[in-house]
Each structure stands twice: as C-alpha cells, then as structure tokens.
Tab-separated table of C-alpha atoms and ligand atoms in Angstrom:
chain	number	residue	atom	x	y	z
D	1	MET	CA	44.057	-13.586	10.632
D	2	THR	CA	46.668	-15.595	10.447
D	3	GLY	CA	47.271	-18.744	12.234
D	4	GLU	CA	50.812	-20.280	13.980
D	5	PRO	CA	53.688	-19.242	11.711
D	6	ALA	CA	54.794	-22.420	10.012
D	7	ALA	CA	58.426	-23.422	11.908
D	8	LEU	CA	60.480	-23.634	9.308
D	9	PRO	CA	60.437	-20.497	7.062
D	10	LEU	CA	60.544	-21.205	3.362
D	11	LEU	CA	63.071	-19.080	2.611
D	12	GLN	CA	65.394	-16.674	4.716
D	13	MET	CA	67.839	-13.565	3.423
D	14	ALA	CA	69.440	-10.753	4.542
D	15	LEU	CA	69.029	-7.489	3.729
D	16	ARG	CA	72.277	-5.115	4.313
D	17	VAL	CA	73.175	-3.320	1.028
D	18	GLU	CA	71.141	-1.553	-1.538
D	19	GLN	CA	71.621	-4.712	-4.190
D	20	ASP	CA	69.619	-6.883	-1.539
D	21	ILE	CA	66.800	-4.854	-2.186
D	22	PHE	CA	66.762	-6.316	-5.653
D	23	VAL	CA	67.429	-10.071	-4.889
D	24	ILE	CA	64.542	-9.612	-2.070
D	25	ARG	CA	62.320	-8.432	-4.942
D	26	GLN	CA	62.697	-11.247	-7.138
D	27	ARG	CA	62.847	-14.110	-4.560
D	28	GLY	CA	59.912	-12.632	-3.263
D	29	ARG	CA	58.046	-12.982	-6.279
D	30	GLU	CA	59.891	-16.621	-6.744
D	31	VAL	CA	58.378	-17.407	-3.607
D	32	ALA	CA	54.949	-16.076	-4.414
D	33	ALA	CA	54.865	-18.354	-7.397
D	34	VAL	CA	55.978	-21.069	-5.951
D	35	VAL	CA	53.142	-21.350	-3.584
D	36	GLY	CA	50.560	-20.314	-5.892
D	37	LEU	CA	49.940	-16.573	-6.257
D	38	GLU	CA	48.584	-15.381	-9.537
D	39	HIS	CA	50.736	-13.205	-11.417
D	40	GLN	CA	49.476	-9.952	-10.856
D	41	ASP	CA	49.334	-10.786	-7.300
D	42	GLN	CA	53.493	-12.015	-7.197
D	43	VAL	CA	54.319	-8.872	-8.499
D	44	ARG	CA	52.273	-6.879	-6.088
D	45	ILE	CA	53.915	-8.911	-3.183
D	46	ALA	CA	57.337	-8.251	-4.963
D	47	THR	CA	56.857	-4.620	-5.216
D	48	ALA	CA	55.461	-3.950	-1.774
D	49	LEU	CA	58.464	-6.314	-0.497
D	50	SER	CA	61.059	-3.878	-2.168
D	51	GLU	CA	59.166	-0.717	-0.586
D	52	VAL	CA	59.440	-1.844	2.793
D	53	ALA	CA	63.169	-3.058	2.000
D	54	ARG	CA	64.130	0.242	0.875
D	55	ASP	CA	62.874	1.887	3.691
D	56	LEU	CA	64.031	-0.479	6.141
D	57	LEU	CA	67.494	0.028	4.732
D	58	ARG	CA	67.537	3.608	5.313
D	59	THR	CA	65.759	3.924	8.610
D	60	ALA	CA	67.317	0.477	10.391
D	61	GLY	CA	70.633	-0.247	8.452
D	62	GLY	CA	68.997	-3.479	6.997
D	63	ALA	CA	66.520	-6.603	7.964
D	64	ASP	CA	66.455	-10.076	8.277
D	65	VAL	CA	63.744	-11.456	5.542
D	66	SER	CA	61.920	-14.521	5.942
D	67	PHE	CA	59.285	-16.082	3.979
D	68	HIS	CA	56.015	-18.334	5.568
D	69	VAL	CA	52.954	-20.095	4.648
D	70	ASP	CA	50.000	-19.588	7.445
D	71	ALA	CA	46.880	-21.653	7.315
D	72	GLY	CA	44.190	-18.705	7.953
D	73	ALA	CA	41.068	-18.841	9.947
D	74	ASP	CA	38.813	-18.603	6.781
D	75	GLY	CA	40.593	-21.945	5.817
D	76	ARG	CA	42.566	-20.453	2.958
D	77	PHE	CA	46.171	-20.130	3.440
D	78	HIS	CA	48.530	-16.830	3.223
D	79	LEU	CA	52.105	-16.109	2.000
D	80	ARG	CA	53.123	-14.345	4.794
D	81	ALA	CA	56.933	-12.234	4.523
D	82	ASP	CA	58.263	-11.166	8.025
D	83	LEU	CA	61.218	-8.572	7.747
D	84	ALA	CA	62.783	-7.704	11.163
D	85	PRO	CA	64.944	-4.684	11.571
D	86	VAL	CA	68.206	-5.243	12.389
D	87	SER	CA	68.233	-2.303	14.427
D	88	PRO	CA	64.898	-0.525	16.508
D	89	LEU	CA	62.717	1.352	14.637
D	90	PRO	CA	62.713	5.107	14.902
D	91	ASP	CA	59.438	5.015	17.837
D	92	ASP	CA	59.135	1.255	17.215
D	93	ARG	CA	57.040	2.506	14.388
D	94	TYR	CA	56.947	1.607	10.786
D	95	GLN	CA	55.493	4.486	8.162
D	96	PRO	CA	55.963	3.386	4.596
D	97	GLN	CA	57.282	5.709	2.534
D	98	SER	CA	54.185	5.478	-0.040
D	99	GLY	CA	51.411	4.914	1.379
D	100	ALA	CA	49.956	2.668	-1.983
D	101	VAL	CA	52.303	0.128	-0.617
D	102	SER	CA	49.554	-1.688	2.084
D	103	ARG	CA	47.166	-1.733	-1.142
D	104	LEU	CA	49.276	-4.327	-2.804
D	105	VAL	CA	48.973	-6.704	0.370
D	106	ASP	CA	46.030	-8.125	2.280
D	107	THR	CA	47.712	-6.934	5.484
D	108	LEU	CA	50.466	-4.907	6.315
D	109	SER	CA	51.166	-4.522	10.187
D	110	VAL	CA	54.243	-3.975	12.657
D	111	SER	CA	54.111	-6.771	15.332
D	112	THR	CA	56.176	-7.741	18.130
D	113	VAL	CA	57.603	-11.158	17.878
D	114	GLU	CA	59.325	-12.599	21.202
D	115	GLY	CA	60.395	-9.003	21.734
D	116	VAL	CA	61.570	-8.247	18.427
D	117	THR	CA	59.649	-5.533	16.343
D	118	VAL	CA	59.079	-6.995	12.971
D	119	VAL	CA	57.336	-5.525	9.772
D	120	ARG	CA	54.877	-8.175	8.503
D	121	MET	CA	52.717	-8.194	5.203
D	122	SER	CA	50.606	-11.178	3.797
D	123	ARG	CA	48.707	-12.023	0.804
D	124	ARG	CA	45.827	-14.466	0.138
D	125	VAL	CA	46.692	-17.714	-1.856
D	126	PRO	CA	43.444	-18.356	-4.500
D	127	ALA	CA	41.129	-21.061	-2.889
D	128	ASN	CA	42.070	-23.319	-5.739
D	129	ALA	CA	45.987	-23.662	-4.977
D	130	PRO	CA	46.238	-26.986	-2.855
D	131	MET	CA	46.657	-26.437	0.657
D	132	PRO	CA	50.343	-27.589	1.360
D	133	THR	CA	51.337	-30.537	3.242
D	134	PRO	CA	54.966	-30.693	5.099
D	135	GLU	CA	56.266	-32.466	1.643
D	136	ARG	CA	54.965	-29.932	-0.276
D	137	PHE	CA	56.771	-27.348	1.808
D	138	ALA	CA	59.981	-29.611	1.358
D	139	GLU	CA	59.220	-29.093	-2.225
D	140	PHE	CA	58.786	-25.508	-1.993
D	141	ARG	CA	62.164	-25.124	-0.356
D	142	THR	CA	64.175	-27.632	-2.737
D	143	GLU	CA	62.250	-25.435	-5.702
D	144	LEU	CA	63.452	-22.255	-4.347
D	145	GLY	CA	66.749	-23.514	-3.692
D	146	ARG	CA	67.500	-24.529	-7.133
D	147	THR	CA	66.848	-20.977	-8.512
D	148	ALA	CA	69.742	-18.635	-7.866
D	149	PRO	CA	69.272	-15.333	-7.311
D	150	SER	CA	70.173	-13.361	-10.321
D	151	SER	CA	71.934	-10.166	-10.621
D	152	ALA	CA	70.375	-6.597	-9.640
D	153	LEU	CA	70.484	-5.992	-13.926
D	154	ASP	CA	68.634	-8.930	-14.368
D	155	GLU	CA	65.818	-8.172	-11.794
D	156	LEU	CA	66.030	-4.867	-13.297
D	157	THR	CA	65.415	-5.853	-16.674
D	158	VAL	CA	62.565	-7.955	-15.504
D	159	GLN	CA	60.856	-5.151	-13.435
D	160	ASN	CA	61.097	-3.214	-16.819
D	161	GLY	CA	59.250	-5.738	-18.466
D	162	GLN	CA	56.954	-6.026	-15.591
D	163	LEU	CA	56.498	-2.167	-15.756
D	164	ILE	CA	56.143	-1.952	-19.583
D	165	SER	CA	53.089	-4.751	-19.237
D	166	ALA	CA	51.673	-3.041	-16.619
D	167	LEU	CA	51.740	0.178	-18.713
D	168	ASP	CA	49.907	-1.549	-21.716
D	169	GLU	CA	47.478	-2.937	-19.417
D	170	VAL	CA	46.836	0.684	-18.160
D	171	ARG	CA	46.760	1.799	-21.451
D	172	SER	CA	43.933	-0.958	-22.471
D	173	GLN	CA	41.913	-0.212	-19.639
D	174	ARG	CA	42.184	3.190	-20.869
D	175	ASP	CA	40.918	2.354	-24.166
D	176	GLU	CA	37.974	0.047	-22.816
D	177	LEU	CA	37.090	3.051	-20.783
D	178	ALA	CA	36.693	5.579	-23.423
D	179	VAL	CA	34.367	2.693	-25.209
D	180	LEU	CA	32.268	2.236	-22.442
D	181	ASN	CA	32.179	6.132	-21.765
D	182	GLU	CA	30.773	6.355	-25.390
D	183	GLU	CA	28.170	3.635	-24.738
D	184	LEU	CA	27.202	5.357	-21.654
D	185	ALA	CA	26.911	8.331	-23.536
D	186	GLU	CA	24.717	7.206	-26.057
D	187	THR	CA	22.545	5.292	-23.536
D	188	ASN	CA	22.123	8.482	-21.446
D	189	ARG	CA	21.210	10.077	-24.696
D	190	GLY	CA	18.562	7.254	-25.251
D	191	VAL	CA	17.629	7.658	-21.780
D	192	LEU	CA	17.022	11.400	-22.049
D	193	ALA	CA	15.039	11.029	-25.302
D	194	LEU	CA	12.510	8.734	-23.866
D	195	TYR	CA	12.253	10.750	-20.507
D	196	ASN	CA	11.344	13.576	-22.579
D	197	GLN	CA	8.916	11.782	-24.699
D	198	LEU	CA	7.451	10.403	-21.499
D	199	THR	CA	7.325	13.882	-19.709
D	200	GLU	CA	5.533	15.239	-23.017
D	201	GLU	CA	2.926	12.157	-22.942
D	202	LEU	CA	2.630	12.501	-19.105
D	203	GLU	CA	1.738	16.201	-19.396
D	204	GLU	CA	-0.530	15.969	-22.291
D	205	THR	CA	-2.581	13.274	-20.410
D	206	ASN	CA	-2.358	15.459	-17.348
D	207	ARG	CA	-3.766	18.436	-19.276
D	208	GLY	CA	-6.408	15.862	-20.384
D	209	VAL	CA	-7.656	15.002	-16.397
D	210	VAL	CA	-7.339	18.584	-15.798
D	211	ALA	CA	-9.856	19.196	-18.308
D	212	LEU	CA	-11.979	16.146	-17.622
D	213	TYR	CA	-12.244	17.007	-14.163
D	214	ALA	CA	-13.320	20.979	-14.585
D	215	GLU	CA	-16.249	19.184	-17.325
D	216	LEU	CA	-17.080	16.611	-14.341
D	217	ASP	CA	-17.008	19.798	-11.505
D	218	GLU	CA	-19.052	22.252	-14.207
D	219	LYS	CA	-21.500	19.375	-14.468
D	220	SER	CA	-22.023	18.212	-10.760
D	221	ALA	CA	-22.427	22.089	-10.007
D	222	GLN	CA	-25.459	21.750	-12.879
D	223	LEU	CA	-26.752	18.804	-11.188
D	224	ARG	CA	-26.732	20.197	-7.989
D	225	ALA	CA	-27.953	23.476	-9.081
D	226	ALA	CA	-30.806	21.068	-10.778
D	227	SER	CA	-31.740	19.354	-8.224
D	228	GLU	CA	-32.220	21.717	-5.529
D	229	SER	CA	-34.373	23.961	-7.923
D	230	LYS	CA	-36.161	20.605	-8.173
D	231	SER	CA	-36.692	20.489	-4.260
D	232	ARG	CA	-37.795	23.958	-4.092
D	233	PHE	CA	-40.314	23.535	-7.013
D	234	LEU	CA	-41.846	20.511	-5.352
D	235	ALA	CA	-41.784	22.489	-1.841
D	236	ASN	CA	-43.590	25.119	-3.381
D	237	VAL	CA	-46.068	23.667	-5.658
D	238	SER	CA	-47.225	21.125	-2.740
D	239	HIS	CA	-47.161	24.128	-0.161
D	240	GLU	CA	-48.960	25.999	-2.169
D	241	LEU	CA	-51.381	23.075	-2.998
D	242	ARG	CA	-51.864	22.115	0.467
D	243	ALA	CA	-54.660	25.132	1.368
D	244	PRO	CA	-56.829	24.727	-1.321
D	245	VAL	CA	-57.047	20.918	-1.151
D	246	THR	CA	-57.578	20.957	2.741
D	247	ALA	CA	-60.090	23.233	1.734
D	248	ILE	CA	-61.895	20.971	-0.722
D	249	ILE	CA	-61.948	18.195	2.034
D	250	GLY	CA	-63.290	20.374	4.664
D	251	LEU	CA	-66.034	21.892	2.219
D	252	GLY	CA	-66.887	17.941	1.345
D	253	ARG	CA	-67.086	17.339	5.303
D	254	LEU	CA	-69.302	20.330	5.456
D	255	LEU	CA	-71.723	19.382	2.418
D	256	THR	CA	-71.675	15.910	3.780
D	257	ASP	CA	-72.691	17.000	7.484
D	258	SER	CA	-76.094	16.040	9.284
D	259	ALA	CA	-76.903	19.897	9.927
D	260	SER	CA	-76.667	20.688	6.323
D	261	ASP	CA	-79.171	20.285	3.797
D	262	PRO	CA	-79.756	16.770	2.342
D	263	LEU	CA	-78.067	15.944	-0.680
D	264	THR	CA	-79.437	13.289	-2.796
D	265	ASP	CA	-78.070	9.837	-3.035
D	266	GLU	CA	-76.261	10.514	-5.760
D	267	GLN	CA	-74.840	13.654	-4.935
D	268	GLY	CA	-73.931	12.272	-1.405
D	269	ARG	CA	-71.683	9.516	-3.456
D	270	GLN	CA	-70.084	12.285	-5.786
D	271	VAL	CA	-68.862	14.323	-2.718
D	272	ASP	CA	-67.506	11.187	-1.173
D	273	LEU	CA	-65.591	10.642	-4.283
D	274	ILE	CA	-64.422	14.234	-4.356
D	275	ARG	CA	-63.443	13.791	-0.617
D	276	SER	CA	-61.682	10.836	-1.293
D	277	SER	CA	-59.608	11.775	-4.099
D	278	ALA	CA	-58.803	15.115	-2.137
D	279	ALA	CA	-57.643	12.963	0.331
D	280	ASP	CA	-54.935	11.062	-1.976
D	281	LEU	CA	-54.335	14.439	-3.324
D	282	LEU	CA	-53.534	15.599	0.224
D	283	ASN	CA	-51.536	12.659	0.814
D	284	LEU	CA	-49.369	13.004	-2.422
D	285	VAL	CA	-48.689	16.342	-1.824
D	286	ASN	CA	-47.708	15.925	1.853
D	287	GLU	CA	-45.330	13.016	1.355
D	288	LEU	CA	-43.901	15.491	-1.679
D	289	LEU	CA	-43.032	18.459	1.102
D	290	ASP	CA	-41.735	15.792	3.029
D	291	LEU	CA	-39.095	14.653	0.369
D	292	ALA	CA	-38.396	18.196	-0.717
D	293	LYS	CA	-37.461	18.731	2.823
D	294	ALA	CA	-35.170	16.006	3.162
D	295	GLU	CA	-33.610	16.448	-0.465
D	296	SER	CA	-33.013	19.770	0.671
D	297	GLY	CA	-31.342	19.569	3.998
D	298	ARG	CA	-33.861	21.113	5.664
D	299	ILE	CA	-34.533	18.215	8.093
D	300	GLU	CA	-32.648	18.274	11.077
D	301	PRO	CA	-32.556	14.681	13.023
D	302	ASP	CA	-33.263	15.622	16.888
D	303	VAL	CA	-30.784	12.662	18.161
D	304	THR	CA	-31.692	11.259	21.801
D	305	GLU	CA	-31.325	8.401	23.694
D	306	VAL	CA	-34.022	6.088	22.310
D	307	ASP	CA	-35.607	2.670	23.742
D	308	LEU	CA	-36.726	0.899	21.128
D	309	ARG	CA	-39.671	-1.252	23.204
D	310	PRO	CA	-41.793	1.839	23.798
D	311	LEU	CA	-41.671	2.521	19.887
D	312	PHE	CA	-42.301	-0.992	19.115
D	313	GLY	CA	-45.491	-1.036	20.927
D	314	GLN	CA	-46.454	2.085	19.407
D	315	LEU	CA	-45.959	0.721	15.766
D	316	ARG	CA	-47.745	-2.610	16.996
D	317	GLY	CA	-50.960	-0.326	18.258
D	318	THR	CA	-50.890	1.997	15.233
D	319	LEU	CA	-50.245	-0.346	12.619
D	320	ARG	CA	-52.624	-2.872	13.846
D	321	ALA	CA	-55.622	-0.669	12.102
D	322	LEU	CA	-54.036	-0.747	8.730
D	323	ALA	CA	-53.918	-4.678	8.863
D	324	THR	CA	-57.163	-5.009	7.414
D	325	ARG	CA	-56.878	-8.815	6.008
D	326	PRO	CA	-57.517	-11.941	8.195
D	327	GLU	CA	-54.630	-13.702	6.006
D	328	VAL	CA	-51.873	-11.577	6.953
D	329	GLU	CA	-50.453	-11.515	10.273
D	330	LEU	CA	-48.468	-8.415	11.729
D	331	VAL	CA	-45.773	-9.659	13.940
D	332	VAL	CA	-43.724	-6.746	15.976
D	333	GLU	CA	-41.166	-8.973	17.670
D	334	GLU	CA	-40.806	-8.224	21.094
D	335	LEU	CA	-37.371	-7.137	22.327
D	336	THR	CA	-35.552	-9.039	24.865
D	337	GLY	CA	-33.596	-6.944	27.525
D	338	PRO	CA	-32.909	-2.976	27.337
D	339	ALA	CA	-32.688	-1.723	23.417
D	340	LEU	CA	-31.106	1.596	23.462
D	341	LEU	CA	-29.977	3.689	20.675
D	342	ARG	CA	-29.054	7.284	19.892
D	343	THR	CA	-31.196	8.401	17.345
D	344	ASP	CA	-33.917	10.633	15.949
D	345	GLU	CA	-37.286	8.498	17.064
D	346	VAL	CA	-39.921	10.369	15.080
D	347	LEU	CA	-37.783	9.945	11.857
D	348	LEU	CA	-36.715	6.178	12.626
D	349	GLY	CA	-40.774	5.866	13.554
D	350	GLN	CA	-41.351	6.925	10.159
D	351	VAL	CA	-39.353	4.904	8.029
D	352	LEU	CA	-40.745	1.685	9.796
D	353	ARG	CA	-44.032	2.407	9.674
D	354	ASN	CA	-43.151	3.180	5.776
D	355	LEU	CA	-41.823	-0.111	5.712
D	356	LEU	CA	-44.543	-2.012	7.765
D	357	HIS	CA	-47.057	-0.133	5.694
D	358	ASN	CA	-45.817	-1.260	2.293
D	359	GLY	CA	-45.516	-4.752	3.380
D	360	LEU	CA	-49.229	-4.975	4.684
D	361	LYS	CA	-50.311	-3.393	1.166
D	362	PHE	CA	-48.644	-5.871	-0.720
D	363	THR	CA	-48.873	-8.896	1.315
D	364	GLU	CA	-51.930	-11.059	0.493
D	365	ARG	CA	-51.573	-13.941	2.896
D	366	GLY	CA	-48.640	-14.942	5.434
D	367	GLU	CA	-46.959	-12.311	7.698
D	368	VAL	CA	-45.449	-9.156	7.924
D	369	ARG	CA	-42.684	-9.125	10.823
D	370	LEU	CA	-40.189	-6.568	12.558
D	371	ARG	CA	-37.296	-7.705	13.785
D	372	ALA	CA	-34.568	-5.371	15.724
D	373	SER	CA	-31.394	-7.323	16.659
D	374	GLN	CA	-28.122	-5.288	17.696
D	375	HIS	CA	-24.431	-6.396	15.850
D	376	GLY	CA	-21.655	-4.763	17.203
D	377	ASP	CA	-21.987	-0.955	17.050
D	378	ARG	CA	-24.835	-1.405	15.077
D	379	TRP	CA	-29.121	-1.671	14.956
D	380	GLN	CA	-30.720	-3.814	12.516
D	381	PHE	CA	-33.922	-3.852	11.729
D	382	GLU	CA	-35.475	-6.176	9.584
D	383	VAL	CA	-38.911	-5.582	7.709
D	384	SER	CA	-39.692	-8.988	6.147
D	385	ASP	CA	-42.829	-10.222	4.410
D	386	THR	CA	-44.702	-13.194	2.490
D	387	GLY	CA	-45.561	-11.095	-0.633
D	388	PRO	CA	-44.930	-10.799	-3.942
D	389	GLY	CA	-41.141	-10.272	-3.718
D	390	ILE	CA	-39.422	-7.671	-5.900
D	391	ALA	CA	-37.207	-9.094	-9.010
D	392	PRO	CA	-33.787	-8.024	-8.577
D	393	GLU	CA	-33.689	-5.783	-11.526
D	394	LEU	CA	-35.867	-3.749	-10.275
D	395	HIS	CA	-34.643	-3.279	-6.871
D	396	ASP	CA	-32.561	0.160	-7.547
D	397	ARG	CA	-35.601	1.268	-9.388
D	398	ILE	CA	-38.325	1.305	-6.371
D	399	PHE	CA	-35.748	3.706	-4.000
D	400	GLU	CA	-36.544	6.130	-7.564
D	401	GLU	CA	-39.265	8.881	-7.046
D	402	PHE	CA	-42.786	7.858	-8.216
D	403	TYR	CA	-41.615	4.296	-9.370
D	404	GLN	CA	-43.866	1.700	-8.876
D	405	ILE	CA	-43.619	-1.900	-10.084
D	406	PRO	CA	-46.560	-1.894	-12.508
D	407	GLY	CA	-49.213	-3.820	-11.441
D	408	ALA	CA	-49.022	-2.785	-7.778
D	409	THR	CA	-50.587	0.725	-8.608
D	410	ARG	CA	-54.205	-0.666	-8.065
D	411	VAL	CA	-53.409	-0.866	-4.067
D	412	GLY	CA	-52.853	2.822	-4.033
D	413	GLY	CA	-49.707	5.089	-3.396
D	414	THR	CA	-47.500	7.407	-4.587
D	415	GLY	CA	-43.731	5.844	-5.270
D	416	LEU	CA	-42.677	8.141	-2.708
D	417	GLY	CA	-42.394	6.410	0.006
D	418	LEU	CA	-39.072	4.205	-0.347
D	419	PRO	CA	-37.435	7.235	-1.828
D	420	TYR	CA	-38.336	9.289	1.326
D	421	ALA	CA	-37.298	6.283	3.927
D	422	ARG	CA	-34.052	6.196	2.097
D	423	ARG	CA	-33.270	9.364	2.875
D	424	LEU	CA	-34.269	9.654	6.103
D	425	VAL	CA	-31.873	6.632	6.778
D	426	THR	CA	-29.104	8.244	5.077
D	427	LEU	CA	-29.660	11.337	7.540
D	428	LEU	CA	-29.543	9.035	10.688
D	429	GLY	CA	-26.168	7.844	9.750
D	430	GLY	CA	-27.494	4.467	8.231
D	431	SER	CA	-28.298	2.559	5.467
D	432	LEU	CA	-31.468	0.872	3.953
D	433	GLU	CA	-31.039	-2.387	1.932
D	434	LEU	CA	-33.170	-4.806	0.145
D	435	THR	CA	-33.188	-8.421	-0.278
D	436	SER	CA	-35.849	-10.039	-2.321
D	437	ALA	CA	-37.081	-12.038	-5.503
D	438	ALA	CA	-39.857	-12.508	-7.470
D	439	GLY	CA	-42.287	-14.623	-5.627
D	440	GLU	CA	-40.383	-15.077	-2.483
D	441	GLY	CA	-41.037	-12.184	-0.545
D	442	SER	CA	-39.220	-9.209	0.688
D	443	THR	CA	-36.844	-8.135	3.332
D	444	PHE	CA	-36.078	-4.549	3.729
D	445	THR	CA	-33.264	-3.961	5.970
D	446	VAL	CA	-32.336	-0.569	8.106
D	447	SER	CA	-29.110	-0.699	9.365
D	448	LEU	CA	-28.694	2.078	12.335
D	449	PRO	CA	-25.122	3.212	14.049
D	450	THR	CA	-25.792	2.630	17.816
D	451	GLY	CA	-24.394	6.172	18.927
D	452	GLY	CA	-25.843	8.041	16.283
D	453	ALA	CA	-24.793	9.575	13.125
S	1	ADP	P1	-45.931	3.371	-2.865
S	1	ADP	O1	-45.622	1.770	-1.500
S	1	ADP	O2	-46.728	4.735	-2.136
S	1	ADP	O3	-46.053	3.202	-4.226
S	1	ADP	P2	-43.276	3.148	-2.614
S	1	ADP	O4	-41.845	4.266	-2.891
S	1	ADP	O5	-43.198	2.852	-0.871
S	1	ADP	O6	-44.328	3.724	-3.040
S	1	ADP	O7	-42.863	1.711	-3.061
S	1	ADP	C1	-42.323	1.909	-4.818
S	1	ADP	C2	-42.472	0.814	-4.996
S	1	ADP	O8	-42.192	-0.702	-4.726
S	1	ADP	C3	-43.869	0.059	-4.957
S	1	ADP	O9	-45.198	0.618	-5.363
S	1	ADP	C4	-44.266	-1.431	-5.026
S	1	ADP	O10	-44.555	-1.758	-6.456
S	1	ADP	C5	-42.762	-1.669	-4.612
S	1	ADP	N1	-42.963	-2.160	-3.465
S	1	ADP	C6	-42.607	-1.799	-1.817
S	1	ADP	N2	-42.873	-2.359	-1.037
S	1	ADP	C7	-42.738	-3.775	-1.562
S	1	ADP	C8	-43.006	-4.978	-0.819
S	1	ADP	N3	-42.878	-5.259	0.580
S	1	ADP	N4	-43.413	-5.664	-1.707
S	1	ADP	C9	-43.738	-5.767	-2.909
S	1	ADP	N5	-43.323	-4.170	-3.695
S	1	ADP	C10	-43.418	-3.714	-2.554
C-alpha cells in the first residue's frame, strides 16, 4: 500500500513510561493536523496511537515512535506511524487489546523492517490536501518543533473535551436516527395502506375476470352445442332428402325413357324441368351433407405421399368439360420436376376442383389458371382468374355458408363451396386465403404443409 518510506521521519519520540502515552497521543494528533487530516481523523489516529502505545508499554516495556508521510499507489499520500518495540514482542506478534483499534486507521499491521519488528499504522490524507514537497516536509518539521509537548493533565483535558464532543455527536445522531425512524414508520404505514388498497382492487378485478371467464366458457359451450345440433340437423335432413330426390330423378328418367309411353312435347319439357330441379336439389343436399360431415369432424383425412403431377393431369381432364366458354382458357400449369407432398389426395382434389370450377363459373373472358410452387416446408396452390373480382369487404362473407354475392346467383351454385373448401384445407393443416379487388380478377391461395397435418 505504501511506497518507500520518506528518508527522514517527521517526528520521533520515545515511549518508556506511562506519561509518554499522553505525549504520543497529543503529538500524534498534532502531526495529523499538520499533514492535513480532518478533525475526526486526527482524533481517530491519536486514539489508535495511545491504545497501541499502552499495549506496547505493557508487553514490550516501551517503543520508539516515528511519524512519516508516504506516497500511496493511488496517488494519494498517507500518514504513517511506526512503533518499534524496545524488546521483542511475545511470539513476535502484536494483537491489539481492543479490536476496535484497527477500525480507527486504514491499516494496522506488524512488519519487520531491516530485522526490527515494527507495529505500523497509517491513515489516508484527504485528496484536497496538497502533496507535500521536500520544502513542505521541512515546514512540517519546523511547525512540529515549535509546539512543545504539554503535560499529561493538559492532554487529559483535551481528551475529555474530545470525549464530550464525541458524546454530543452520538446524542445528536441518536436524535436524528429517532426522527428518521419515525419518518420511516410513517412511510411504512402509507405503503402498507396503499398495498392493502391495491390488493383489494386486484382481488376485486380478479373476481370480475373469473366471472367473465365463467360466462365466456358457458357461452362457448352453448355455441358449441348449437353448432353441433346445426350440423346434426343438416346431416339428418340432407340424408333423409337424398333418397326421395334421387327417386324423383330416376322417375323422371323413366318417364322420358324411349321404352315408356311417349309424352307430349309439353309433358316432356315439364319432366325435363322436374329432372333438372331435382338434380340441383340433389347437388345442394350432397354439398350440405359434405359440409355437415366436415363440421362435425367426421371426415378423417387419409394422408399419403401424393404426386401432384397425376393429380393435376386429372384436374385438367375433368375440368376441360366445364370450360365451355371459348373466351375463357383453363390453364393447369405443368409441374417441373418431382412434386410430392403428404396430404389427402381426394380432399385436395375436391378443394382445387371447387376453386377452378368457381373461376370458370364467374369468368367471362380471359383465363383461369392453377399454379403450384413449393416454399420451404409448404406447398402453395394458386387458383387465379380474370373474372369480376371480389370487393375486399366481401372477402370474409363469401366463406360464410349460403352467402353468394348479389348478382352471382344467375350462374347457379349453393354458396356452400367455399366454406366447405376452407373446412377441408383446415383439416389438412393448411389455409385458404383470397386476394382480389372488384374488377381485377381473384386469386385463391391454398397453402399446405409438405409433411402433412
Ligand atoms: P357458389 O359458387 O356455389 O355460389 P361458393 O361458396 O363457392 O358458392 O362461392 C360463394 C360466392 O363467392 C359465389 O356465389 C360468388 O358470388 C363468389 N365467388 C366465388 N368464387 C369467385 C370467383 N372466382 N370470382 C368471383 N366471385 C366468386
């Protein structure tokens, strides 16, 4: 900690008799004052000196005391007092009588300097005290030389004074502490009240949230029950309707069969009308049944490794028959390279067929195109057309059951195709989205995970 001890000590003294303790104490305080230690520190180092001096007088019969100023590694300087015992210390060790002594100074240690054991203590001088120059050292020495040591009685009086002021300080600190304690208790009471209030509010809010959740649970259970009974109703009704409608179609076919009795032209027209209305009805019933099945979770996807190329070939073939308008071209883009994904081939085929069919139904000129591409771990299927397009505010509505954009009904349909397609895509672990604006054609995008749902 300390640098090389300055060659010449600031002051040297001998400790031989009881009275020397007082002198060492007094001179120690004076040296501390001269080098710039603050009042409190002067008293601290003087007290430490007198304690150590008393110990050494008792255990070693006295000591030679010297004061020095050292430059510290931290750039600050330190007042150092060395007490060299006149006879060896027991076991060459020094243990202060009072443990508090070491707290009065920055360092208190026993060192051996050139074979001589020395009890050494030091205290750091405040940063604002000027670093002493050789001239300043000389001044220190003269200053100390001027003040003659006073009597033990004088030192005792000074010591008493210091004790009284230390007691005063302790008392005022105790009073301050009492005031602080009172303030702290007050603050604590405030914090506790606030905490209680907050806890109450929180509990109140919690009760509200719990009640809200209970209500929500109840509502969603009711909704689930309603949706289940709707699906059940749809499934039952459509199932029950299928047989009579099929019968009507069969009977119509029988009536117009060449083997049956000939009908008049008017009768023939009416039977055709009955047959086509029954076919529409059967279509609706079938779509209702499909949707009810998908909604009730009764469709279990049969996931296998699907090669898209044959599937696309099939779509090209079956839908060509529906592309009756010469102004509309159906393009199912060729897939370059292997195109494999794990999904249910039949359900995917149904979805794409439905979207392409819609494109062909609503597009009057231009083209309807199916394009597939792989992006990371997903396959994307885009069905785009150059048809009338769909205004953004209707993008959600067309996925609702039975919704048809006003004016679109003339091309036929039930309004069940898109909700069914979206159900199926969800079942396959994917999504069905629409990008379109009125007058700009539509693009329906199906995105599916390559590895299956
Ligand atoms: P459907 O086609 O049987 O009427 P969908 O559920 O498939 O029922 O479609 C719902 C409605 O969405 C259609 O009636 C139509 O108004 C609109 N729509 C669907 N596809 C297209 C499309 N490609 N272009 C323009 N409108 C479309």
